[in-house]
Amino acid sequence: MPTPNLQKLRNFGIVAHIDAGKTTVSERVLYYTGKEHAIGEVHDGTAKMDWMAEEQERGITITAAATRIRWIDHDLNLIDTPGHVDFTAEVERSLRVLDGAVVVFDGVSGVEAQSETVWHQAEHYAVPRLCFVNKMDRGGADFDRSCDSIRERLGARIAPITVPIGAADTLAGVVDLVRREAVYFRGDQGSDVVREPIPEVLEVEMEVRRADLVETLADFSDEIAALFLDGEDPDAKTLARALREATLKADVFPVLSGAALKNMGIQPLLDAVVAYLPSPLEARPIEGHHPDRRDRVEVRKPDPKAPICALAFKIAMDPHGDLTFVRIYSGTIKQGQGLYNPRLGKHERAMRILRMHANDREALETAVAGDIVALVGLKQTATGDTLCEKGHPIALEAITFPEPVISMAIEPKSAADRDRLEEALTRLAREDPTFHTAVHDETGQTIISGMGELHLEVLKHRLVSDFRVQANVGKPRVSYRQTVRGPAEAEHTFQRLIQGKDQVATVRIRVEPAEGGSGSAFRIDDSLESVHPKFRPAVEEGVLFAAQGGLDLGFPVIDVMATLVGGRTHETDSTDIAFGAAGGEAFREACDAAGLAILEPVMRFEVTTPAEFVGPIQSDLARRGALVEGEDVRGELRVIRGTVALVQMFGYSTTVRSLSQGRASYSMEPAGFREVPAAVARRLSFE
C-alpha cells in the first residue's frame, strides 16, 4: 500500500444542535463526492449516515457514523455526529480525534443550546472550525442575524466568506466573497456549480462585505494588514492563504451559507474543508506521557514509519466481532498485528482492519498515521485507551464524559431473560461510556443510568431489538450525587488475616472541595515518603472506587480532591489489597468528617415559542422553580433561556405543546449540579 499524502488528508466532523440540518448536509456531501448515487433524506428514513433502525424511526442521529470520501484530489474522513444532548458523548469522543469541524447552524434560529455545547467541546480540543448557516430557504431565515448570534453567544471572531443571494423563497445561490463570484447550483440535484459575475444589484453590498473580510484578516496577517493600510485590494489567492492561517490557529472562523435540503451551498463548503481545515501534519501535536512516569512527556508525529500510537475512541457492537474505532496518530497497523494497551498492561490483536462507510465496511491490509479505521479482535480495550508498541509505550489523555443525570430500575421479565439481560447491559455499557449499570446494595435491583429520558428509551428498545431481551423498567429518576462541604482528614488502618496471611496498611487521606464539574480526583503529597510508591496506585484505586460507589446514601461523590498525605508501610505484611481497602475507608471517614451535601443535576433550557404564548410558558417555568436568565427575539419567535432542576422537567414536552397549541419547542443540556433544597435532602436521607 503506498504511503498516503498526509498533506491532502482531512479528518473532520459535522456537529450541530438537533434539527439544524446536520445529517442533511452530510447526505449531500456523500452525493456530491460520488460516495452515494442517490441523496438520502432524514424525513423518509433513507439517510445513509443514520443507519440504525432507531435513527430511521425517530428521524434523529443517535450514534456517530464515519465514512471516507474524496474531493479535489483530497481524501476526507468524515464523522457525522448526533445533535441531541442525550448523545453528546458521541460528539465528545469524535472531536477528541478530529483535526477540524463544520458547525451547522439553523438560519432561522442561529445559535441554539446544543450549538453552544458542541462549540465549547471543540474549543476544549482546540479544533479549528468552519461555520455553515443552513436552512436559508426557510421563512424567517436571516444570515446576518445568525452571524450576530455566533459573535455574541459564542464570542467567536467570524469571517463570512459565502453570503446567500436572497432568502426563503427568493434564495438563488451564494456569493463567494474571496473570489468575487456569484455561485449557482443547477442541473440534477444541484450538481452543476455555475460561477458568474456578481449581479449588479448586489455589487455595492458585496464589496462592503469583502472589505469587512479583509479588515478582519488584517488583524491576523501582516501581509493583509500591509495591503489594507496601503489601500490595495488582496487577490483571491492572498486572501485565501491568510484565511487558512487564521483558521488553523482558531483565530478566525469562516462562515458559509446555503440550504442543504434545496441542494445549495454544499460544494463551496467542501471546497472550504479542503482549503481551510488542517491536514494531520498541521494539526496540533499529539502528546502523552510514559505509562510508568507521568512527568515524562511523549510526543508522536504523524509519520507512518514511527512507532505506533493510536487512540480507541469508540466501541460498537457487531455480530461478527465488536468494532474498535481508532485514530492512528503515528506508525502503521497491519492486519493481525499485536497492539499493546498500557492501561491494561496487555497485548491485543487486530485481526481485521476496516474502513467504515456508516454500517458498510471495506477490508484493509494496513492503516497508517492520520487515518481513522475500525479494528476487529480487541476484546478488552475500552473507549479512551491508547494502543501502542510495548517497546515504545505512550499513554494519551483519556476522554472524559459527563456524569449520567437520570436512572431507572430494570428487571428481566423471566428467568430466561436474566442472563441475557446481564450480558446485554455489560455490552451496552462497554459501547456507551455515559451508560452506567449498578446493583442497589439494599434492594438488589439493577439500576441503569444515562444522559436523559430519550437516551434510556433508546437503550431499552435496543435490549429488545438487538438482544431479544424482555425487561420491565421503572419510572425515570434523577441521579443524585454528593460532595464534601469543606476540607478534612482521616487515617485508617486495615489489618486482617486473609487466607492465612496478614494484610496490613495504614493510609491518611485529606479531602477538600474541587472545582464544579471536575469529578473525583486523587493526588499524592509531594513530600510523602511513608507509603512505598508501589502501593500508591492501589490507594488511588481504593479511593476512586469508594467515591464512585457512594457513601452513606449510595450517591457517587463528585467535585472532591483526595490527597494521600500519610500512612505506614509494614515491612512484610503490606499488600495492594490492604492499601486499597485502607485508602477507601480513609476516604469515607474523611468525607464524613468534612460533611456531605446532596447534589441534583441542573439543566440549561431554551424554549422557542410564538410571542402570544410567552406568558403561560413563563408562568409554568416559574412554577417549576426555573431561573429565567433572558429572552431573545428571533423574527416572530421568542426564545426563553434559563436553568432548572432536571427533576422538575420530566414530561415537559407534553406540557409545552399543550400551552402553545403545539407550536413551541424546547431543548435542554446539562449545566452541572447544585445542592438540593433542605426538604429534599431530608427526604432522600430517609428513603
XYZ file of C-alpha atoms in Angstrom:
687
model
C 0.000 0.000 0.000
C 1.556 3.344 -0.993
C 2.243 5.894 1.733
C -0.603 8.432 1.683
C -0.062 12.122 1.131
C -0.917 13.399 4.590
C -0.959 16.978 3.319
C -4.028 16.008 1.278
C -5.913 14.296 4.089
C -8.633 15.951 6.182
C -10.211 14.448 9.303
C -13.317 16.464 10.126
C -16.732 16.115 11.710
C -20.104 17.754 11.267
C -21.660 18.940 14.544
C -24.811 20.915 15.366
C -27.870 21.417 17.518
C -30.623 18.915 16.784
C -32.720 19.812 13.697
C -30.151 22.258 12.301
C -29.883 20.007 9.230
C -26.563 18.374 10.024
C -27.332 14.935 8.585
C -28.984 16.537 5.543
C -25.675 18.330 4.947
C -23.805 15.029 5.363
C -26.048 13.256 2.849
C -25.379 15.963 0.227
C -21.665 15.663 0.910
C -21.868 11.914 0.160
C -23.791 12.557 -3.048
C -21.609 15.327 -4.468
C -18.394 13.429 -3.667
C -19.740 10.380 -5.504
C -19.871 8.177 -2.405
C -23.614 7.663 -2.859
C -25.545 7.667 -6.122
C -28.767 8.975 -4.607
C -29.439 11.528 -1.897
C -30.715 10.040 1.337
C -33.280 12.005 3.321
C -33.775 12.090 7.092
C -37.540 12.635 6.845
C -38.159 9.425 4.882
C -35.628 7.243 6.742
C -33.185 6.809 3.855
C -30.223 8.800 5.223
C -27.134 6.618 4.815
C -25.378 8.044 7.862
C -28.430 7.325 10.062
C -28.258 3.556 9.545
C -29.624 2.313 12.874
C -33.293 1.309 12.955
C -33.843 3.630 15.929
C -32.369 6.554 13.971
C -34.543 5.909 10.935
C -37.705 5.566 13.009
C -37.091 8.686 15.119
C -35.511 10.836 12.384
C -32.532 11.771 14.572
C -28.864 10.830 14.732
C -28.042 8.654 17.746
C -24.563 7.336 17.042
C -21.619 8.960 15.271
C -21.053 7.446 11.811
C -17.777 7.567 9.892
C -17.054 7.466 6.182
C -14.224 8.155 3.711
C -14.814 10.437 0.727
C -12.731 12.201 -1.912
C -12.902 15.823 -3.091
C -10.500 17.806 -5.317
C -7.772 15.115 -5.105
C -8.024 15.109 -1.288
C -9.103 12.224 0.969
C -11.598 13.207 3.665
C -12.513 11.182 6.746
C -15.950 12.462 7.784
C -17.771 11.761 11.050
C -21.451 12.722 11.268
C -22.366 13.244 14.933
C -25.665 13.401 16.878
C -27.273 16.733 17.706
C -29.431 15.655 20.640
C -28.000 16.467 24.051
C -28.617 12.915 25.339
C -25.963 11.659 22.914
C -23.383 14.391 23.456
C -20.763 11.757 24.352
C -20.693 10.792 20.665
C -19.701 14.367 19.838
C -17.135 14.472 22.652
C -15.233 11.393 21.559
C -15.419 12.314 17.881
C -13.970 15.798 18.439
C -11.209 14.229 20.527
C -9.754 12.571 17.408
C -10.704 15.015 14.636
C -8.499 17.758 13.220
C -11.345 20.064 12.167
C -15.107 20.512 12.336
C -18.023 22.036 10.457
C -20.574 23.548 12.846
C -24.028 23.758 11.262
C -26.454 26.482 12.387
C -30.136 26.933 11.586
C -30.535 30.097 9.503
C -33.707 30.981 11.419
C -32.631 30.115 14.963
C -28.907 30.882 14.803
C -27.037 29.664 17.872
C -29.120 27.254 19.951
C -28.477 25.485 23.255
C -26.646 22.458 21.890
C -24.774 24.710 19.440
C -23.017 26.210 22.446
C -22.212 22.780 23.867
C -20.596 21.409 20.712
C -18.758 24.695 20.144
C -17.199 24.574 23.604
C -16.384 20.885 23.166
C -14.453 21.808 20.018
C -12.765 24.660 21.899
C -11.630 22.224 24.594
C -9.788 20.156 21.991
C -8.561 23.251 20.062
C -10.304 22.086 16.874
C -10.391 24.633 14.017
C -13.956 25.181 12.786
C -15.965 26.267 9.774
C -19.497 27.576 10.302
C -22.314 26.706 7.896
C -25.545 28.703 8.200
C -28.071 26.245 6.822
C -31.794 26.417 6.008
C -31.560 29.786 4.287
C -34.577 28.635 2.257
C -36.867 28.782 5.311
C -39.209 31.646 6.072
C -37.624 33.903 8.674
C -34.050 32.895 7.776
C -31.602 35.756 8.340
C -27.901 35.291 7.615
C -26.734 38.451 9.348
C -28.788 37.726 12.459
C -27.313 34.217 12.610
C -23.801 35.655 12.288
C -24.535 38.121 15.089
C -25.683 35.261 17.349
C -22.396 33.419 16.695
C -20.424 36.527 17.646
C -22.497 37.330 20.724
C -23.290 33.917 22.203
C -20.084 32.094 21.279
C -17.690 35.037 21.463
C -16.228 33.975 18.124
C -14.363 36.134 15.632
C -16.030 35.104 12.392
C -15.351 35.841 8.741
C -18.325 35.344 6.368
C -16.987 34.082 3.030
C -20.138 32.907 1.206
C -23.251 35.075 1.539
C -26.733 33.996 0.370
C -28.316 35.580 -2.658
C -31.832 36.155 -1.345
C -33.542 34.160 1.402
C -36.529 31.876 1.876
C -38.459 31.624 -1.426
C -36.057 34.005 -3.208
C -32.862 32.069 -2.338
C -30.994 31.692 -5.630
C -27.392 30.878 -4.712
C -24.455 32.344 -2.807
C -21.772 34.948 -3.366
C -18.157 33.821 -2.917
C -16.531 36.894 -1.334
C -12.983 35.557 -1.658
C -13.252 35.030 -5.428
C -15.821 37.803 -6.051
C -18.217 35.480 -7.863
C -21.866 34.507 -7.707
C -22.298 30.744 -7.356
C -25.422 28.927 -8.571
C -26.395 25.265 -8.231
C -28.162 23.889 -11.280
C -28.770 20.637 -13.066
C -29.792 17.391 -11.424
C -29.884 17.799 -7.618
C -27.761 20.968 -7.817
C -24.754 19.028 -9.132
C -23.702 21.683 -11.654
C -21.856 24.521 -9.942
C -22.038 27.629 -12.107
C -19.870 30.661 -11.305
C -20.889 34.008 -12.765
C -20.215 37.703 -12.105
C -21.983 39.107 -9.057
C -25.358 40.599 -10.046
C -25.088 44.346 -10.472
C -27.765 44.990 -7.851
C -25.582 43.261 -5.235
C -22.158 44.632 -6.211
C -22.023 47.504 -3.702
C -23.241 45.368 -0.770
C -20.781 42.583 -1.582
C -17.841 44.965 -1.884
C -18.660 46.263 1.587
C -18.803 42.695 2.901
C -15.495 41.825 1.236
C -13.893 44.929 2.749
C -15.079 43.710 6.179
C -13.463 40.324 5.466
C -10.171 41.979 4.545
C -10.274 44.169 7.652
C -10.904 41.158 9.865
C -7.944 39.254 8.421
C -5.704 42.327 8.655
C -5.704 41.807 12.441
C -4.055 38.391 11.996
C -1.990 38.654 8.819
C 0.891 41.088 8.321
C 0.575 40.654 4.561
C -3.116 41.591 4.533
C -2.507 44.411 7.038
C 0.130 45.953 4.756
C -2.183 45.806 1.745
C -5.068 47.179 3.811
C -3.047 50.159 5.060
C -1.839 50.891 1.525
C -5.401 50.811 0.228
C -4.620 47.825 -2.029
C -7.063 45.015 -2.664
C -5.697 41.486 -1.995
C -6.291 38.936 -4.726
C -8.199 35.708 -4.037
C -5.078 33.593 -3.525
C -3.574 36.003 -0.988
C -6.850 36.324 0.889
C -7.363 32.535 0.996
C -3.825 31.999 2.295
C -4.348 34.477 5.136
C -7.756 32.975 5.925
C -6.241 29.493 6.126
C -3.522 30.628 8.526
C -6.033 32.362 10.804
C -8.411 29.382 10.704
C -5.701 26.859 11.599
C -4.864 28.924 14.687
C -8.594 29.190 15.572
C -8.226 32.977 15.498
C -10.971 33.276 12.883
C -13.868 31.027 11.916
C -15.016 31.230 8.266
C -18.799 31.304 7.782
C -20.538 29.851 4.746
C -24.227 29.732 3.880
C -26.691 27.610 1.979
C -29.721 25.336 2.105
C -28.827 21.646 2.159
C -32.397 20.474 1.556
C -32.526 22.618 -1.616
C -29.024 21.401 -2.642
C -27.397 24.824 -2.303
C -24.008 25.682 -0.845
C -22.562 22.215 -0.190
C -19.837 22.207 -2.859
C -18.349 25.532 -1.634
C -18.440 24.042 1.885
C -16.398 21.052 0.676
C -14.003 23.440 -1.043
C -13.599 25.249 2.269
C -12.891 22.000 4.145
C -10.009 21.337 1.771
C -8.823 24.952 1.677
C -9.040 25.957 5.348
C -9.139 22.950 7.688
C -5.849 21.305 8.728
C -4.204 18.149 7.493
C -2.773 15.771 10.129
C 0.590 17.465 9.520
C -0.874 20.843 10.521
C -2.988 19.688 13.457
C -1.753 20.210 16.994
C 0.920 17.635 18.003
C -0.360 14.679 19.961
C 1.185 14.453 23.382
C 1.007 11.802 26.065
C 3.104 10.525 28.906
C 5.116 7.429 29.643
C 2.725 4.914 31.295
C 5.062 4.475 34.266
C 6.194 8.091 34.549
C 3.522 10.771 34.301
C 6.160 13.509 34.361
C 7.765 12.193 31.174
C 6.083 13.757 28.150
C 5.935 11.723 24.956
C 5.202 13.306 21.559
C 4.171 11.424 18.414
C 4.408 12.864 14.908
C 2.113 11.696 12.056
C 4.784 9.506 10.472
C 3.820 6.055 9.089
C 7.347 4.822 9.889
C 7.301 5.947 13.532
C 6.265 3.700 16.466
C 2.531 3.025 16.612
C 0.320 5.348 18.629
C -3.468 5.172 18.297
C -6.449 6.164 20.409
C -9.540 3.974 20.738
C -12.384 6.495 20.751
C -15.475 4.362 20.152
C -16.630 0.783 20.652
C -19.510 -0.502 18.517
C -21.227 -3.856 18.780
C -21.221 -6.025 15.676
C -22.447 -9.600 15.090
C -19.096 -10.513 13.528
C -16.980 -9.067 16.321
C -17.137 -5.742 18.146
C -15.590 -2.798 16.305
C -12.993 -0.600 17.992
C -12.739 2.736 16.168
C -9.239 4.210 16.381
C -7.442 7.329 15.234
C -3.886 6.458 14.288
C -1.509 9.269 15.226
C 1.753 7.583 14.223
C 3.025 4.338 12.771
C 1.384 1.665 10.641
C -1.026 -1.015 11.847
C -1.089 -4.254 9.860
C -3.800 -6.895 9.793
C -3.176 -9.439 12.555
C -0.755 -7.174 14.416
C -0.401 -7.210 18.177
C -1.009 -3.884 19.924
C -0.038 -3.011 23.488
C -2.622 -1.443 25.803
C -0.692 0.333 28.596
C -3.778 0.760 30.797
C -4.282 -2.997 30.876
C -0.622 -3.901 30.566
C -1.676 -6.437 27.932
C -1.394 -7.113 24.224
C -4.431 -7.358 21.955
C -4.506 -8.419 18.332
C -6.136 -6.522 15.467
C -7.427 -9.461 13.468
C -9.086 -7.263 10.838
C -8.853 -3.616 9.776
C -11.962 -1.988 8.317
C -12.676 1.326 6.660
C -16.244 2.194 7.542
C -18.944 3.838 5.474
C -21.714 4.160 8.070
C -22.587 0.471 8.539
C -20.832 -0.771 5.398
C -17.179 -1.748 5.536
C -14.124 -2.238 3.386
C -11.338 -4.589 4.491
C -7.808 -3.160 4.592
C -4.455 -4.860 5.000
C -2.822 -1.835 6.634
C -3.782 1.528 8.116
C -1.349 4.365 8.636
C -0.770 7.566 10.590
C -3.540 10.102 10.121
C -6.218 7.520 9.379
C -9.459 6.658 11.184
C -10.414 2.979 10.953
C -12.188 0.219 12.878
C -10.322 -2.776 14.300
C -11.862 -6.195 14.921
C -10.466 -8.537 17.552
C -9.763 -6.252 20.515
C -11.543 -7.888 23.452
C -10.707 -5.682 26.444
C -9.792 -2.270 25.027
C -12.184 0.432 26.186
C -13.078 3.916 24.977
C -10.164 6.271 25.678
C -7.469 3.578 25.743
C -4.157 4.097 23.970
C -2.763 1.417 21.647
C 0.984 1.412 21.030
C 4.103 -0.757 20.934
C 5.430 -2.146 24.201
C 8.957 -1.095 23.280
C 7.734 2.468 22.677
C 4.971 2.950 25.274
C 2.794 6.039 25.472
C -0.473 6.864 27.238
C -2.607 9.603 25.692
C -5.008 11.763 27.663
C -8.170 9.790 28.291
C -11.562 11.048 27.105
C -13.760 12.446 29.861
C -17.519 12.124 29.722
C -20.332 13.863 31.602
C -21.967 12.178 34.575
C -25.329 10.431 33.976
C -28.240 12.508 35.241
C -31.165 10.090 35.148
C -31.690 6.492 36.211
C -34.335 3.779 36.361
C -34.689 0.273 37.747
C -34.764 -2.639 35.303
C -35.519 -6.310 35.803
C -35.956 -9.275 33.451
C -39.478 -10.461 32.738
C -38.497 -14.102 33.122
C -35.683 -16.253 34.479
C -34.651 -16.994 30.892
C -34.069 -13.289 30.305
C -31.886 -12.818 33.406
C -28.529 -13.921 31.978
C -29.226 -12.268 28.620
C -30.073 -9.007 30.369
C -26.828 -9.013 32.339
C -24.782 -9.716 29.205
C -26.661 -7.072 27.207
C -26.175 -4.373 29.849
C -22.457 -5.177 30.054
C -22.055 -4.855 26.291
C -24.102 -1.650 26.097
C -22.022 -0.090 28.897
C -18.814 -1.010 27.059
C -20.141 0.637 23.910
C -21.524 3.754 25.609
C -19.394 5.315 28.388
C -22.306 7.509 29.557
C -24.476 4.453 30.233
C -23.876 3.037 33.720
C -25.282 -0.022 35.464
C -25.181 -0.896 39.145
C -26.911 -3.156 41.637
C -28.575 -1.399 44.582
C -26.980 -2.690 47.796
C -30.217 -2.899 49.794
C -32.894 -3.825 47.254
C -30.777 -5.896 44.855
C -32.373 -4.050 41.929
C -30.379 -3.380 38.800
C -30.212 0.378 38.175
C -29.365 1.793 34.757
C -28.276 5.422 34.361
C -27.902 7.673 31.344
C -27.994 11.201 29.985
C -31.741 11.632 29.632
C -35.128 10.040 29.060
C -34.517 9.586 25.331
C -31.113 8.011 25.967
C -32.597 5.336 28.247
C -35.609 4.869 25.975
C -33.332 4.114 23.018
C -31.244 1.678 25.077
C -34.401 -0.053 26.300
C -35.524 -0.555 22.693
C -32.089 -1.888 21.772
C -32.380 -4.522 24.508
C -35.427 -5.854 22.683
C -34.290 -5.402 19.077
C -30.573 -6.249 19.341
C -30.503 -8.705 22.255
C -34.040 -10.143 22.278
C -34.336 -9.373 25.994
C -37.711 -8.660 27.568
C -37.487 -6.444 30.661
C -39.635 -4.329 32.951
C -38.414 -0.832 33.723
C -39.380 1.605 36.426
C -40.092 5.296 36.098
C -37.107 7.575 35.359
C -35.486 9.067 38.451
C -32.883 11.756 38.912
C -29.337 10.543 39.565
C -28.195 12.407 42.661
C -24.585 13.000 43.710
C -22.778 14.034 46.886
C -19.826 16.305 47.562
C -17.858 17.489 50.588
C -18.641 20.809 52.229
C -15.074 21.562 53.347
C -11.632 20.084 53.999
C -10.968 17.236 56.438
C -8.505 14.425 57.083
C -8.857 10.859 58.324
C -6.492 7.950 58.925
C -7.460 4.302 58.662
C -5.500 1.162 59.453
C -6.520 -2.026 57.688
C -5.364 -5.217 59.400
C -6.899 -8.545 58.560
C -5.943 -12.200 58.208
C -6.842 -13.294 54.678
C -6.173 -16.861 53.566
C -3.721 -17.341 56.413
C -1.696 -14.206 55.648
C -1.703 -10.901 57.473
C -2.723 -7.894 55.339
C -1.655 -4.587 56.910
C -1.692 -0.973 55.735
C -2.255 2.494 57.161
C -3.420 5.388 54.984
C -4.145 9.044 55.770
C -6.325 10.935 53.273
C -7.207 14.619 53.068
C -10.338 15.636 51.166
C -11.356 19.100 50.011
C -13.894 20.592 47.591
C -12.786 20.737 43.957
C -13.969 22.859 41.071
C -17.508 22.127 39.920
C -17.630 19.570 37.125
C -14.181 18.145 37.909
C -15.459 14.791 39.177
C -13.330 12.986 41.771
C -9.546 13.245 41.619
C -6.578 11.842 43.509
C -3.103 13.170 44.102
C -0.089 12.435 46.300
C 1.603 14.886 48.657
C 4.999 15.673 47.129
C 6.739 15.242 50.478
C 5.201 11.850 51.257
C 7.725 9.076 51.900
C 5.949 6.782 54.351
C 3.886 4.908 51.710
C 6.019 2.911 49.307
C 5.499 4.063 45.675
C 4.471 0.570 44.568
C 1.367 0.722 46.823
C 0.205 4.195 45.785
C -1.778 3.047 42.709
C -3.720 0.683 44.983
C -4.584 3.582 47.299
C -5.801 5.611 44.312
C -7.917 2.707 43.091
C -9.461 2.264 46.534
C -10.263 5.965 46.884
C -11.836 6.320 43.443
C -13.800 3.085 43.886
C -15.215 4.413 47.161
C -16.091 7.734 45.509
C -17.903 6.037 42.641
C -19.697 3.560 44.901
C -21.160 6.266 47.081
C -21.060 6.677 50.840
C -23.920 6.585 53.352
C -26.644 7.280 50.768
C -25.097 5.430 47.860
C -24.765 8.551 45.685
C -21.386 8.852 43.915
C -19.097 11.563 45.289
C -18.031 14.249 42.808
C -16.105 17.525 42.799
C -13.719 16.359 45.513
C -9.919 16.265 45.597
C -8.485 13.443 47.691
C -4.800 13.666 48.629
C -2.653 10.909 50.076
C -0.855 12.766 52.869
C 0.407 9.983 55.097
C 0.447 6.339 56.047
C 2.636 3.436 57.087
C 4.016 0.511 55.162
C 4.625 -2.746 57.061
C 7.952 -4.353 56.242
C 6.469 -7.765 55.390
C 2.673 -7.706 55.593
C 1.648 -4.733 53.430
C -0.134 -5.615 50.191
C -2.029 -3.895 47.375
C -5.282 -5.307 48.786
C -4.603 -3.804 52.213
C -3.674 -0.381 50.849
C -6.684 -0.320 48.539
C -9.047 -1.121 51.403
C -7.343 1.347 53.763
C -7.489 4.087 51.124
C -11.207 3.566 50.537
C -12.045 3.593 54.258
C -9.852 6.639 54.981
C -11.623 8.474 52.149
C -15.061 7.583 53.538
C -14.121 8.700 57.039
C -12.604 11.968 55.772
C -15.782 12.725 53.777
C -17.936 12.080 56.840
C -15.736 14.448 58.850
C -15.938 17.122 56.141
C -19.730 16.950 55.936
C -21.617 15.905 52.821
C -24.053 17.800 50.618
C -26.509 16.133 48.238
C -26.415 17.464 44.680
C -29.019 17.306 41.918
C -28.492 17.759 38.164
C -29.376 21.161 36.739
C -30.278 21.738 33.094
C -29.876 24.766 30.866
C -33.038 25.139 28.789
C -34.307 27.056 25.784
C -37.989 27.311 24.938
C -38.799 28.676 21.475
C -42.372 29.898 21.145
C -44.588 32.336 19.255
C -44.917 35.583 21.206
C -48.571 35.027 22.216
C -47.648 32.006 24.384
C -44.760 33.593 26.316
C -46.916 34.432 29.369
C -48.333 30.939 30.049
C -44.952 29.301 29.400
C -43.113 31.655 31.754
C -45.733 31.078 34.457
C -45.302 27.335 34.131
C -41.499 27.636 34.281
C -41.794 29.749 37.451
C -43.960 27.035 38.998
C -41.170 24.553 38.276
C -38.620 26.742 40.057
C -36.801 27.683 36.857
C -34.458 30.652 36.816
C -35.157 32.583 33.601
C -31.936 34.308 32.504
C -33.087 36.061 29.355
C -35.409 36.271 26.400
C -34.299 36.665 22.776
C -36.235 37.696 19.692
C -35.828 35.584 16.547
C -38.111 37.066 13.956
C -41.666 36.295 15.072
C -40.479 33.848 17.733
C -39.337 34.354 21.312
C -36.621 32.265 22.964
C -36.744 31.910 26.759
C -33.420 30.845 28.316
C -32.568 29.746 31.824
C -31.723 26.920 34.213
C -33.901 24.473 36.107
C -33.564 21.310 38.197
C -33.890 18.250 35.959
C -36.418 16.608 38.277
C -38.850 19.460 37.512
C -38.755 18.830 33.750
C -39.917 15.233 33.471
C -42.713 15.119 30.903
C -42.240 18.780 29.966
C -42.563 18.124 26.224
C -46.277 17.340 26.686
C -46.811 20.448 28.818
C -45.120 22.889 26.455
C -47.090 21.554 23.489
C -50.330 21.926 25.438
C -49.526 25.507 26.475
C -48.676 26.582 22.909
C -51.184 24.637 20.798
C -48.273 22.501 19.626
C -46.279 25.460 18.253
C -43.485 25.737 20.869
C -40.398 23.560 21.209
C -37.688 23.235 23.803
C -34.209 21.814 24.330
C -32.083 21.149 27.383
C -28.437 20.442 28.143
C -26.625 19.630 31.398
C -25.473 22.683 33.349
C -23.811 20.888 36.260
C -25.021 20.022 39.754
C -26.260 22.110 42.685
C -27.191 21.378 46.283
C -30.755 20.200 46.751
C -33.166 22.153 48.971
C -33.147 21.141 52.653
C -36.552 19.453 52.429
C -35.397 17.272 49.548
C -32.189 16.390 51.375
C -34.190 15.237 54.408
C -36.467 13.111 52.245
C -33.564 11.459 50.424
C -31.769 10.774 53.703
C -34.715 8.689 54.952
C -35.547 6.842 51.731
